[in-house]
mmCIF file with all atom_site columns, C-alpha atoms in Angstrom:
data_model
loop_
_atom_site.group_PDB
_atom_site.id
_atom_site.type_symbol
_atom_site.label_atom_id
_atom_site.label_alt_id
_atom_site.label_comp_id
_atom_site.label_asym_id
_atom_site.label_entity_id
_atom_site.label_seq_id
_atom_site.pdbx_PDB_ins_code
_atom_site.Cartn_x
_atom_site.Cartn_y
_atom_site.Cartn_z
_atom_site.occupancy
_atom_site.B_iso_or_equiv
_atom_site.pdbx_formal_charge
_atom_site.auth_seq_id
_atom_site.auth_comp_id
_atom_site.auth_asym_id
_atom_site.auth_atom_id
_atom_site.pdbx_PDB_model_num
ATOM 1   C CA . MET A 1 1   ? 49.396  -4.589 -28.037 1.00 63.00 ? 151 MET A CA 1
ATOM 2   C CA . ASN A 1 2   ? 47.839  -4.425 -24.543 1.00 88.00 ? 152 ASN A CA 1
ATOM 3   C CA . ILE A 1 3   ? 46.974  -0.735 -24.873 1.00 91.00 ? 153 ILE A CA 1
ATOM 4   C CA . PRO A 1 4   ? 44.026  -1.269 -27.298 1.00 91.00 ? 154 PRO A CA 1
ATOM 5   C CA . TYR A 1 5   ? 42.580  -3.878 -24.917 1.00 92.00 ? 155 TYR A CA 1
ATOM 6   C CA . ILE A 1 6   ? 42.937  -1.559 -21.966 1.00 93.00 ? 156 ILE A CA 1
ATOM 7   C CA . ILE A 1 7   ? 41.286  1.309  -23.885 1.00 95.00 ? 157 ILE A CA 1
ATOM 8   C CA . SER A 1 8   ? 38.492  -1.034 -25.028 1.00 94.00 ? 158 SER A CA 1
ATOM 9   C CA . ALA A 1 9   ? 37.987  -2.239 -21.445 1.00 94.00 ? 159 ALA A CA 1
ATOM 10  C CA . ILE A 1 10  ? 37.818  1.343  -20.155 1.00 95.00 ? 160 ILE A CA 1
ATOM 11  C CA . ILE A 1 11  ? 35.333  2.341  -22.883 1.00 96.00 ? 161 ILE A CA 1
ATOM 12  C CA . GLY A 1 12  ? 33.287  -0.801 -22.180 1.00 96.00 ? 162 GLY A CA 1
ATOM 13  C CA . PHE A 1 13  ? 33.270  -0.033 -18.452 1.00 96.00 ? 163 PHE A CA 1
ATOM 14  C CA . LEU A 1 14  ? 32.188  3.563  -19.098 1.00 95.00 ? 164 LEU A CA 1
ATOM 15  C CA . LEU A 1 15  ? 29.394  2.437  -21.440 1.00 95.00 ? 165 LEU A CA 1
ATOM 16  C CA . LEU A 1 16  ? 28.139  -0.158 -18.950 1.00 96.00 ? 166 LEU A CA 1
ATOM 17  C CA . SER A 1 17  ? 28.248  2.471  -16.188 1.00 94.00 ? 167 SER A CA 1
ATOM 18  C CA . LEU A 1 18  ? 26.291  4.889  -18.385 1.00 94.00 ? 168 LEU A CA 1
ATOM 19  C CA . ILE A 1 19  ? 23.670  2.225  -19.124 1.00 95.00 ? 169 ILE A CA 1
ATOM 20  C CA . PHE A 1 20  ? 23.411  1.248  -15.448 1.00 96.00 ? 170 PHE A CA 1
ATOM 21  C CA . ILE A 1 21  ? 23.034  4.856  -14.258 1.00 96.00 ? 171 ILE A CA 1
ATOM 22  C CA . PHE A 1 22  ? 20.528  5.706  -17.008 1.00 96.00 ? 172 PHE A CA 1
ATOM 23  C CA . ASN A 1 23  ? 18.405  2.642  -16.226 1.00 96.00 ? 173 ASN A CA 1
ATOM 24  C CA . ASN A 1 24  ? 18.541  3.438  -12.513 1.00 96.00 ? 174 ASN A CA 1
ATOM 25  C CA . LEU A 1 25  ? 17.280  6.974  -13.195 1.00 96.00 ? 175 LEU A CA 1
ATOM 26  C CA . ILE A 1 26  ? 14.471  5.614  -15.385 1.00 96.00 ? 176 ILE A CA 1
ATOM 27  C CA . ARG A 1 27  ? 13.501  3.143  -12.648 1.00 97.00 ? 177 ARG A CA 1
ATOM 28  C CA . LYS A 1 28  ? 13.395  5.899  -10.012 1.00 97.00 ? 178 LYS A CA 1
ATOM 29  C CA . ARG A 1 29  ? 11.399  8.236  -12.268 1.00 96.00 ? 179 ARG A CA 1
ATOM 30  C CA . ASN A 1 30  ? 8.882   5.457  -12.949 1.00 97.00 ? 180 ASN A CA 1
ATOM 31  C CA . ARG A 1 31  ? 8.542   4.821  -9.202  1.00 97.00 ? 181 ARG A CA 1
ATOM 32  C CA . VAL A 1 32  ? 7.772   8.500  -8.683  1.00 96.00 ? 182 VAL A CA 1
ATOM 33  C CA . GLU A 1 33  ? 5.120   8.404  -11.404 1.00 95.00 ? 183 GLU A CA 1
ATOM 34  C CA . GLU A 1 34  ? 3.629   5.181  -10.052 1.00 96.00 ? 184 GLU A CA 1
ATOM 35  C CA . SER A 1 35  ? 3.471   6.523  -6.511  1.00 95.00 ? 185 SER A CA 1
ATOM 36  C CA . TRP A 1 36  ? 1.810   9.720  -7.785  1.00 94.00 ? 186 TRP A CA 1
ATOM 37  C CA . SER A 1 37  ? -0.839  7.590  -9.475  1.00 93.00 ? 187 SER A CA 1
ATOM 38  C CA . ASP A 1 38  ? -1.471  5.943  -6.075  1.00 93.00 ? 188 ASP A CA 1
ATOM 39  C CA . ILE A 1 39  ? -2.167  9.383  -4.617  1.00 92.00 ? 189 ILE A CA 1
ATOM 40  C CA . GLU A 1 40  ? -4.488  10.192 -7.521  1.00 92.00 ? 190 GLU A CA 1
ATOM 41  C CA . VAL A 1 41  ? -6.442  6.967  -6.996  1.00 93.00 ? 191 VAL A CA 1
ATOM 42  C CA . GLN A 1 42  ? -7.007  7.807  -3.330  1.00 92.00 ? 192 GLN A CA 1
ATOM 43  C CA . MET A 1 43  ? -7.881  11.432 -4.084  1.00 91.00 ? 193 MET A CA 1
ATOM 44  C CA . LYS A 1 44  ? -10.383 10.258 -6.715  1.00 92.00 ? 194 LYS A CA 1
ATOM 45  C CA . ARG A 1 45  ? -11.934 7.966  -4.117  1.00 92.00 ? 195 ARG A CA 1
ATOM 46  C CA . ARG A 1 46  ? -12.160 10.924 -1.765  1.00 91.00 ? 196 ARG A CA 1
ATOM 47  C CA . TYR A 1 47  ? -13.686 13.131 -4.471  1.00 91.00 ? 197 TYR A CA 1
ATOM 48  C CA . ASP A 1 48  ? -16.268 10.425 -5.177  1.00 91.00 ? 198 ASP A CA 1
ATOM 49  C CA . LEU A 1 49  ? -17.223 10.163 -1.496  1.00 89.00 ? 199 LEU A CA 1
ATOM 50  C CA . ILE A 1 50  ? -17.680 13.882 -0.933  1.00 89.00 ? 200 ILE A CA 1
ATOM 51  C CA . PRO A 1 51  ? -20.893 14.311 -3.007  1.00 89.00 ? 201 PRO A CA 1
ATOM 52  C CA . ASN A 1 52  ? -22.463 11.459 -1.032  1.00 86.00 ? 202 ASN A CA 1
ATOM 53  C CA . VAL A 1 53  ? -21.525 13.139 2.251   1.00 85.00 ? 203 VAL A CA 1
ATOM 54  C CA . VAL A 1 54  ? -22.844 16.484 1.008   1.00 84.00 ? 204 VAL A CA 1
ATOM 55  C CA . GLU A 1 55  ? -26.132 14.933 -0.127  1.00 84.00 ? 205 GLU A CA 1
ATOM 56  C CA . THR A 1 56  ? -26.564 13.145 3.190   1.00 82.00 ? 206 THR A CA 1
ATOM 57  C CA . VAL A 1 57  ? -25.880 16.321 5.167   1.00 82.00 ? 207 VAL A CA 1
ATOM 58  C CA . LYS A 1 58  ? -28.076 18.366 2.815   1.00 77.00 ? 208 LYS A CA 1
ATOM 59  C CA . GLY A 1 59  ? -31.124 16.336 3.801   1.00 76.00 ? 209 GLY A CA 1
ATOM 60  C CA . TYR A 1 60  ? -30.649 17.266 7.459   1.00 74.00 ? 210 TYR A CA 1
ATOM 61  C CA . ALA A 1 61  ? -28.974 20.667 7.357   1.00 70.00 ? 211 ALA A CA 1
ATOM 62  C CA . THR A 1 62  ? -30.911 22.572 4.727   1.00 68.00 ? 212 THR A CA 1
ATOM 63  C CA . HIS A 1 63  ? -29.984 25.992 6.112   1.00 66.00 ? 213 HIS A CA 1
ATOM 64  C CA . GLU A 1 64  ? -26.234 25.247 5.941   1.00 74.00 ? 214 GLU A CA 1
ATOM 65  C CA . LYS A 1 65  ? -26.134 25.938 2.198   1.00 77.00 ? 215 LYS A CA 1
ATOM 66  C CA . GLY A 1 66  ? -22.926 28.030 2.352   1.00 83.00 ? 216 GLY A CA 1
ATOM 67  C CA . VAL A 1 67  ? -20.927 25.243 3.978   1.00 82.00 ? 217 VAL A CA 1
ATOM 68  C CA . LEU A 1 68  ? -22.147 22.705 1.416   1.00 83.00 ? 218 LEU A CA 1
ATOM 69  C CA . GLU A 1 69  ? -21.303 25.059 -1.458  1.00 86.00 ? 219 GLU A CA 1
ATOM 70  C CA . ASN A 1 70  ? -17.790 25.616 -0.047  1.00 87.00 ? 220 ASN A CA 1
ATOM 71  C CA . VAL A 1 71  ? -17.179 21.866 0.131   1.00 88.00 ? 221 VAL A CA 1
ATOM 72  C CA . THR A 1 72  ? -18.402 21.412 -3.437  1.00 88.00 ? 222 THR A CA 1
ATOM 73  C CA . ARG A 1 73  ? -16.269 24.321 -4.674  1.00 90.00 ? 223 ARG A CA 1
ATOM 74  C CA . ALA A 1 74  ? -13.178 23.013 -2.869  1.00 90.00 ? 224 ALA A CA 1
ATOM 75  C CA . ARG A 1 75  ? -13.742 19.537 -4.336  1.00 90.00 ? 225 ARG A CA 1
ATOM 76  C CA . THR A 1 76  ? -14.029 20.972 -7.853  1.00 90.00 ? 226 THR A CA 1
ATOM 77  C CA . GLN A 1 77  ? -10.821 22.978 -7.435  1.00 90.00 ? 227 GLN A CA 1
ATOM 78  C CA . ALA A 1 78  ? -8.964  19.946 -6.089  1.00 89.00 ? 228 ALA A CA 1
ATOM 79  C CA . MET A 1 79  ? -10.121 17.822 -9.011  1.00 90.00 ? 229 MET A CA 1
ATOM 80  C CA . GLY A 1 80  ? -8.939  20.490 -11.467 1.00 90.00 ? 230 GLY A CA 1
ATOM 81  C CA . ALA A 1 81  ? -5.458  20.957 -9.997  1.00 88.00 ? 231 ALA A CA 1
ATOM 82  C CA . HIS A 1 82  ? -2.585  20.190 -12.346 1.00 86.00 ? 232 HIS A CA 1
ATOM 83  C CA . SER A 1 83  ? 0.736   20.586 -10.545 1.00 84.00 ? 233 SER A CA 1
ATOM 84  C CA . ASN A 1 84  ? 1.740   19.123 -7.211  1.00 81.00 ? 234 ASN A CA 1
ATOM 85  C CA . ALA A 1 85  ? 1.716   22.606 -5.665  1.00 82.00 ? 235 ALA A CA 1
ATOM 86  C CA . GLU A 1 86  ? -1.826  23.223 -6.945  1.00 87.00 ? 236 GLU A CA 1
ATOM 87  C CA . HIS A 1 87  ? -2.912  19.816 -5.632  1.00 87.00 ? 237 HIS A CA 1
ATOM 88  C CA . ALA A 1 88  ? -1.394  20.528 -2.215  1.00 85.00 ? 238 ALA A CA 1
ATOM 89  C CA . GLN A 1 89  ? -3.106  23.926 -1.988  1.00 87.00 ? 239 GLN A CA 1
ATOM 90  C CA . ALA A 1 90  ? -6.447  22.529 -3.160  1.00 89.00 ? 240 ALA A CA 1
ATOM 91  C CA . GLU A 1 91  ? -6.212  19.564 -0.795  1.00 87.00 ? 241 GLU A CA 1
ATOM 92  C CA . ASN A 1 92  ? -5.519  21.907 2.126   1.00 86.00 ? 242 ASN A CA 1
ATOM 93  C CA . MET A 1 93  ? -8.598  23.934 1.257   1.00 89.00 ? 243 MET A CA 1
ATOM 94  C CA . LEU A 1 94  ? -10.694 20.773 0.826   1.00 89.00 ? 244 LEU A CA 1
ATOM 95  C CA . SER A 1 95  ? -9.567  19.412 4.188   1.00 86.00 ? 245 SER A CA 1
ATOM 96  C CA . ASN A 1 96  ? -10.483 22.681 5.883   1.00 85.00 ? 246 ASN A CA 1
ATOM 97  C CA . THR A 1 97  ? -13.938 22.774 4.306   1.00 87.00 ? 247 THR A CA 1
ATOM 98  C CA . LEU A 1 98  ? -14.554 19.148 5.286   1.00 86.00 ? 248 LEU A CA 1
ATOM 99  C CA . LYS A 1 99  ? -13.629 20.010 8.883   1.00 84.00 ? 249 LYS A CA 1
ATOM 100 C CA . THR A 1 100 ? -16.231 22.774 8.748   1.00 84.00 ? 250 THR A CA 1
ATOM 101 C CA . LEU A 1 101 ? -18.818 20.419 7.274   1.00 83.00 ? 251 LEU A CA 1
ATOM 102 C CA . PHE A 1 102 ? -18.321 17.825 9.993   1.00 82.00 ? 252 PHE A CA 1
ATOM 103 C CA . ALA A 1 103 ? -18.366 20.524 12.672  1.00 81.00 ? 253 ALA A CA 1
ATOM 104 C CA . VAL A 1 104 ? -21.742 21.672 11.317  1.00 78.00 ? 254 VAL A CA 1
ATOM 105 C CA . ALA A 1 105 ? -22.979 18.067 11.218  1.00 78.00 ? 255 ALA A CA 1
ATOM 106 C CA . GLU A 1 106 ? -22.383 17.797 14.965  1.00 78.00 ? 256 GLU A CA 1
ATOM 107 C CA . ASN A 1 107 ? -25.370 20.110 15.455  1.00 78.00 ? 257 ASN A CA 1
ATOM 108 C CA . TYR A 1 108 ? -27.750 17.521 13.968  1.00 77.00 ? 258 TYR A CA 1
ATOM 109 C CA . PRO A 1 109 ? -28.293 14.482 16.218  1.00 76.00 ? 259 PRO A CA 1
ATOM 110 C CA . ASP A 1 110 ? -30.420 12.670 13.627  1.00 77.00 ? 260 ASP A CA 1
ATOM 111 C CA . LEU A 1 111 ? -27.659 13.056 11.070  1.00 74.00 ? 261 LEU A CA 1
ATOM 112 C CA . LYS A 1 112 ? -25.022 11.776 13.482  1.00 70.00 ? 262 LYS A CA 1
ATOM 113 C CA . ALA A 1 113 ? -27.146 8.649  13.994  1.00 71.00 ? 263 ALA A CA 1
ATOM 114 C CA . ASN A 1 114 ? -27.783 8.072  10.275  1.00 76.00 ? 264 ASN A CA 1
ATOM 115 C CA . ALA A 1 115 ? -26.219 4.733  9.213   1.00 80.00 ? 265 ALA A CA 1
ATOM 116 C CA . ASN A 1 116 ? -25.390 5.998  5.715   1.00 81.00 ? 266 ASN A CA 1
ATOM 117 C CA . PHE A 1 117 ? -23.637 9.050  7.161   1.00 81.00 ? 267 PHE A CA 1
ATOM 118 C CA . LEU A 1 118 ? -21.681 6.905  9.613   1.00 82.00 ? 268 LEU A CA 1
ATOM 119 C CA . ASP A 1 119 ? -20.553 4.596  6.788   1.00 86.00 ? 269 ASP A CA 1
ATOM 120 C CA . LEU A 1 120 ? -19.482 7.601  4.725   1.00 85.00 ? 270 LEU A CA 1
ATOM 121 C CA . GLN A 1 121 ? -17.559 8.938  7.726   1.00 84.00 ? 271 GLN A CA 1
ATOM 122 C CA . ARG A 1 122 ? -15.670 5.677  8.089   1.00 87.00 ? 272 ARG A CA 1
ATOM 123 C CA . GLU A 1 123 ? -14.901 5.494  4.384   1.00 90.00 ? 273 GLU A CA 1
ATOM 124 C CA . LEU A 1 124 ? -13.724 9.084  4.312   1.00 89.00 ? 274 LEU A CA 1
ATOM 125 C CA . ALA A 1 125 ? -11.502 8.559  7.364   1.00 88.00 ? 275 ALA A CA 1
ATOM 126 C CA . ASP A 1 126 ? -10.043 5.439  5.749   1.00 92.00 ? 276 ASP A CA 1
ATOM 127 C CA . THR A 1 127 ? -9.437  7.348  2.525   1.00 90.00 ? 277 THR A CA 1
ATOM 128 C CA . GLU A 1 128 ? -7.722  10.185 4.413   1.00 89.00 ? 278 GLU A CA 1
ATOM 129 C CA . ASN A 1 129 ? -5.352  7.643  5.988   1.00 91.00 ? 279 ASN A CA 1
ATOM 130 C CA . LYS A 1 130 ? -4.641  6.085  2.595   1.00 93.00 ? 280 LYS A CA 1
ATOM 131 C CA . ILE A 1 131 ? -3.920  9.491  1.060   1.00 91.00 ? 281 ILE A CA 1
ATOM 132 C CA . GLN A 1 132 ? -1.506  10.261 3.870   1.00 91.00 ? 282 GLN A CA 1
ATOM 133 C CA . SER A 1 133 ? 0.249   6.934  3.390   1.00 93.00 ? 283 SER A CA 1
ATOM 134 C CA . ALA A 1 134 ? 0.412   7.347  -0.399  1.00 94.00 ? 284 ALA A CA 1
ATOM 135 C CA . ARG A 1 135 ? 1.779   10.885 0.055   1.00 93.00 ? 285 ARG A CA 1
ATOM 136 C CA . ARG A 1 136 ? 4.572   9.622  2.326   1.00 94.00 ? 286 ARG A CA 1
ATOM 137 C CA . PHE A 1 137 ? 5.435   6.890  -0.188  1.00 96.00 ? 287 PHE A CA 1
ATOM 138 C CA . TYR A 1 138 ? 5.433   9.398  -3.060  1.00 95.00 ? 288 TYR A CA 1
ATOM 139 C CA . ASN A 1 139 ? 7.616   11.884 -1.162  1.00 95.00 ? 289 ASN A CA 1
ATOM 140 C CA . SER A 1 140 ? 10.065  9.099  -0.319  1.00 96.00 ? 290 SER A CA 1
ATOM 141 C CA . ASN A 1 141 ? 10.345  8.156  -3.992  1.00 97.00 ? 291 ASN A CA 1
ATOM 142 C CA . VAL A 1 142 ? 10.725  11.807 -5.018  1.00 96.00 ? 292 VAL A CA 1
ATOM 143 C CA . ARG A 1 143 ? 13.491  12.271 -2.451  1.00 96.00 ? 293 ARG A CA 1
ATOM 144 C CA . ASP A 1 144 ? 15.372  9.209  -3.765  1.00 96.00 ? 294 ASP A CA 1
ATOM 145 C CA . TYR A 1 145 ? 14.905  10.330 -7.377  1.00 97.00 ? 295 TYR A CA 1
ATOM 146 C CA . ASN A 1 146 ? 16.050  13.904 -6.683  1.00 96.00 ? 296 ASN A CA 1
ATOM 147 C CA . ILE A 1 147 ? 19.119  12.649 -4.816  1.00 96.00 ? 297 ILE A CA 1
ATOM 148 C CA . ALA A 1 148 ? 19.929  10.329 -7.713  1.00 95.00 ? 298 ALA A CA 1
ATOM 149 C CA . ILE A 1 149 ? 19.762  13.058 -10.370 1.00 95.00 ? 299 ILE A CA 1
ATOM 150 C CA . GLU A 1 150 ? 21.847  15.443 -8.258  1.00 95.00 ? 300 GLU A CA 1
ATOM 151 C CA . SER A 1 151 ? 24.592  12.979 -7.285  1.00 94.00 ? 301 SER A CA 1
ATOM 152 C CA . PHE A 1 152 ? 27.810  12.608 -9.237  1.00 93.00 ? 302 PHE A CA 1
ATOM 153 C CA . PRO A 1 153 ? 28.195  11.084 -11.847 1.00 91.00 ? 303 PRO A CA 1
ATOM 154 C CA . ALA A 1 154 ? 24.463  10.557 -12.401 1.00 94.00 ? 304 ALA A CA 1
ATOM 155 C CA . ASN A 1 155 ? 23.929  14.332 -12.487 1.00 94.00 ? 305 ASN A CA 1
ATOM 156 C CA . MET A 1 156 ? 25.876  14.526 -15.764 1.00 93.00 ? 306 MET A CA 1
ATOM 157 C CA . ILE A 1 157 ? 23.727  11.813 -17.324 1.00 93.00 ? 307 ILE A CA 1
ATOM 158 C CA . ALA A 1 158 ? 20.535  13.308 -15.860 1.00 94.00 ? 308 ALA A CA 1
ATOM 159 C CA . GLY A 1 159 ? 21.369  16.698 -17.328 1.00 93.00 ? 309 GLY A CA 1
ATOM 160 C CA . THR A 1 160 ? 22.180  15.207 -20.714 1.00 92.00 ? 310 THR A CA 1
ATOM 161 C CA . PHE A 1 161 ? 18.923  13.259 -20.902 1.00 93.00 ? 311 PHE A CA 1
ATOM 162 C CA . SER A 1 162 ? 16.708  16.011 -19.383 1.00 92.00 ? 312 SER A CA 1
ATOM 163 C CA . PHE A 1 163 ? 15.850  14.351 -16.086 1.00 95.00 ? 313 PHE A CA 1
ATOM 164 C CA . SER A 1 164 ? 14.465  17.127 -13.900 1.00 93.00 ? 314 SER A CA 1
ATOM 165 C CA . ARG A 1 165 ? 13.667  17.496 -10.215 1.00 94.00 ? 315 ARG A CA 1
ATOM 166 C CA . LYS A 1 166 ? 10.231  16.481 -9.009  1.00 94.00 ? 316 LYS A CA 1
ATOM 167 C CA . GLU A 1 167 ? 8.185   18.400 -6.451  1.00 91.00 ? 317 GLU A CA 1
ATOM 168 C CA . LEU A 1 168 ? 7.307   16.936 -3.081  1.00 90.00 ? 318 LEU A CA 1
ATOM 169 C CA . PHE A 1 169 ? 3.611   16.733 -2.251  1.00 89.00 ? 319 PHE A CA 1
ATOM 170 C CA . ASP A 1 170 ? 3.547   18.715 0.984   1.00 81.00 ? 320 ASP A CA 1
ATOM 171 C CA . LEU A 1 171 ? 0.492   19.854 2.865   1.00 71.00 ? 321 LEU A CA 1
ATOM 172 C CA . GLU A 1 172 ? 0.329   22.893 5.110   1.00 63.00 ? 322 GLU A CA 1
ATOM 173 C CA . GLU A 1 173 ? 1.705   22.332 8.573   1.00 50.00 ? 323 GLU A CA 1
ATOM 174 C CA . GLU A 1 174 ? -1.723  22.618 10.191  1.00 44.00 ? 324 GLU A CA 1
ATOM 175 C CA . ALA A 1 175 ? -3.428  20.342 7.664   1.00 45.00 ? 325 ALA A CA 1
ATOM 176 C CA . ALA A 1 176 ? -0.647  17.783 7.956   1.00 45.00 ? 326 ALA A CA 1
ATOM 177 C CA . ARG A 1 177 ? -0.919  17.721 11.748  1.00 46.00 ? 327 ARG A CA 1
ATOM 178 C CA . GLU A 1 178 ? -4.700  17.620 11.954  1.00 52.00 ? 328 GLU A CA 1
ATOM 179 C CA . PRO A 1 179 ? -6.540  14.950 9.994   1.00 52.00 ? 329 PRO A CA 1
ATOM 180 C CA . VAL A 1 180 ? -10.087 15.580 8.928   1.00 51.00 ? 330 VAL A CA 1
ATOM 181 C CA . LYS A 1 181 ? -12.207 14.881 11.978  1.00 51.00 ? 331 LYS A CA 1
ATOM 182 C CA . VAL A 1 182 ? -15.040 12.578 11.083  1.00 47.00 ? 332 VAL A CA 1
ATOM 183 C CA . LYS A 1 183 ? -15.872 11.097 14.511  1.00 44.00 ? 333 LYS A CA 1
ATOM 184 C CA . PHE A 1 184 ? -18.783 12.155 16.633  1.00 38.00 ? 334 PHE A CA 1
#
């Protein structure tokens, strides 16, 4: 007479454990997606600032057409990236072209004194810091999610319900160490 109760209790415990683990995986996956959207918001802000910087520089540095075209091309590629790896590669290229743009801008004293340019510099530097912070938050959530789907017994549930690993959003070593320099 006690055996059916024991079996029912074990089945109930297993079902509750399954529900708890499944909900935990959903929560972690949603955090990853939410933190990725934070990165996208900051990258969009950056993409919106870049044409203003280019236009401001264009007025002063008319013979630097190649640099301005490279920045525009890099921005377009970054905006069109689909996977995290593509985003990381495009962001590295964009950061490098922005470094070149600001290095060129140093040759124009009137540009360096332009209030609009200085405001854009500050906004871009602030955006770079926010992207870096959002990237760290995203990578932290991805790490927690990947650990959760690989740990026993959650890995059995994750495999059954098609939870898959997420990619970290890593930048090149050099780009990660050197922020875009926007100070004169």
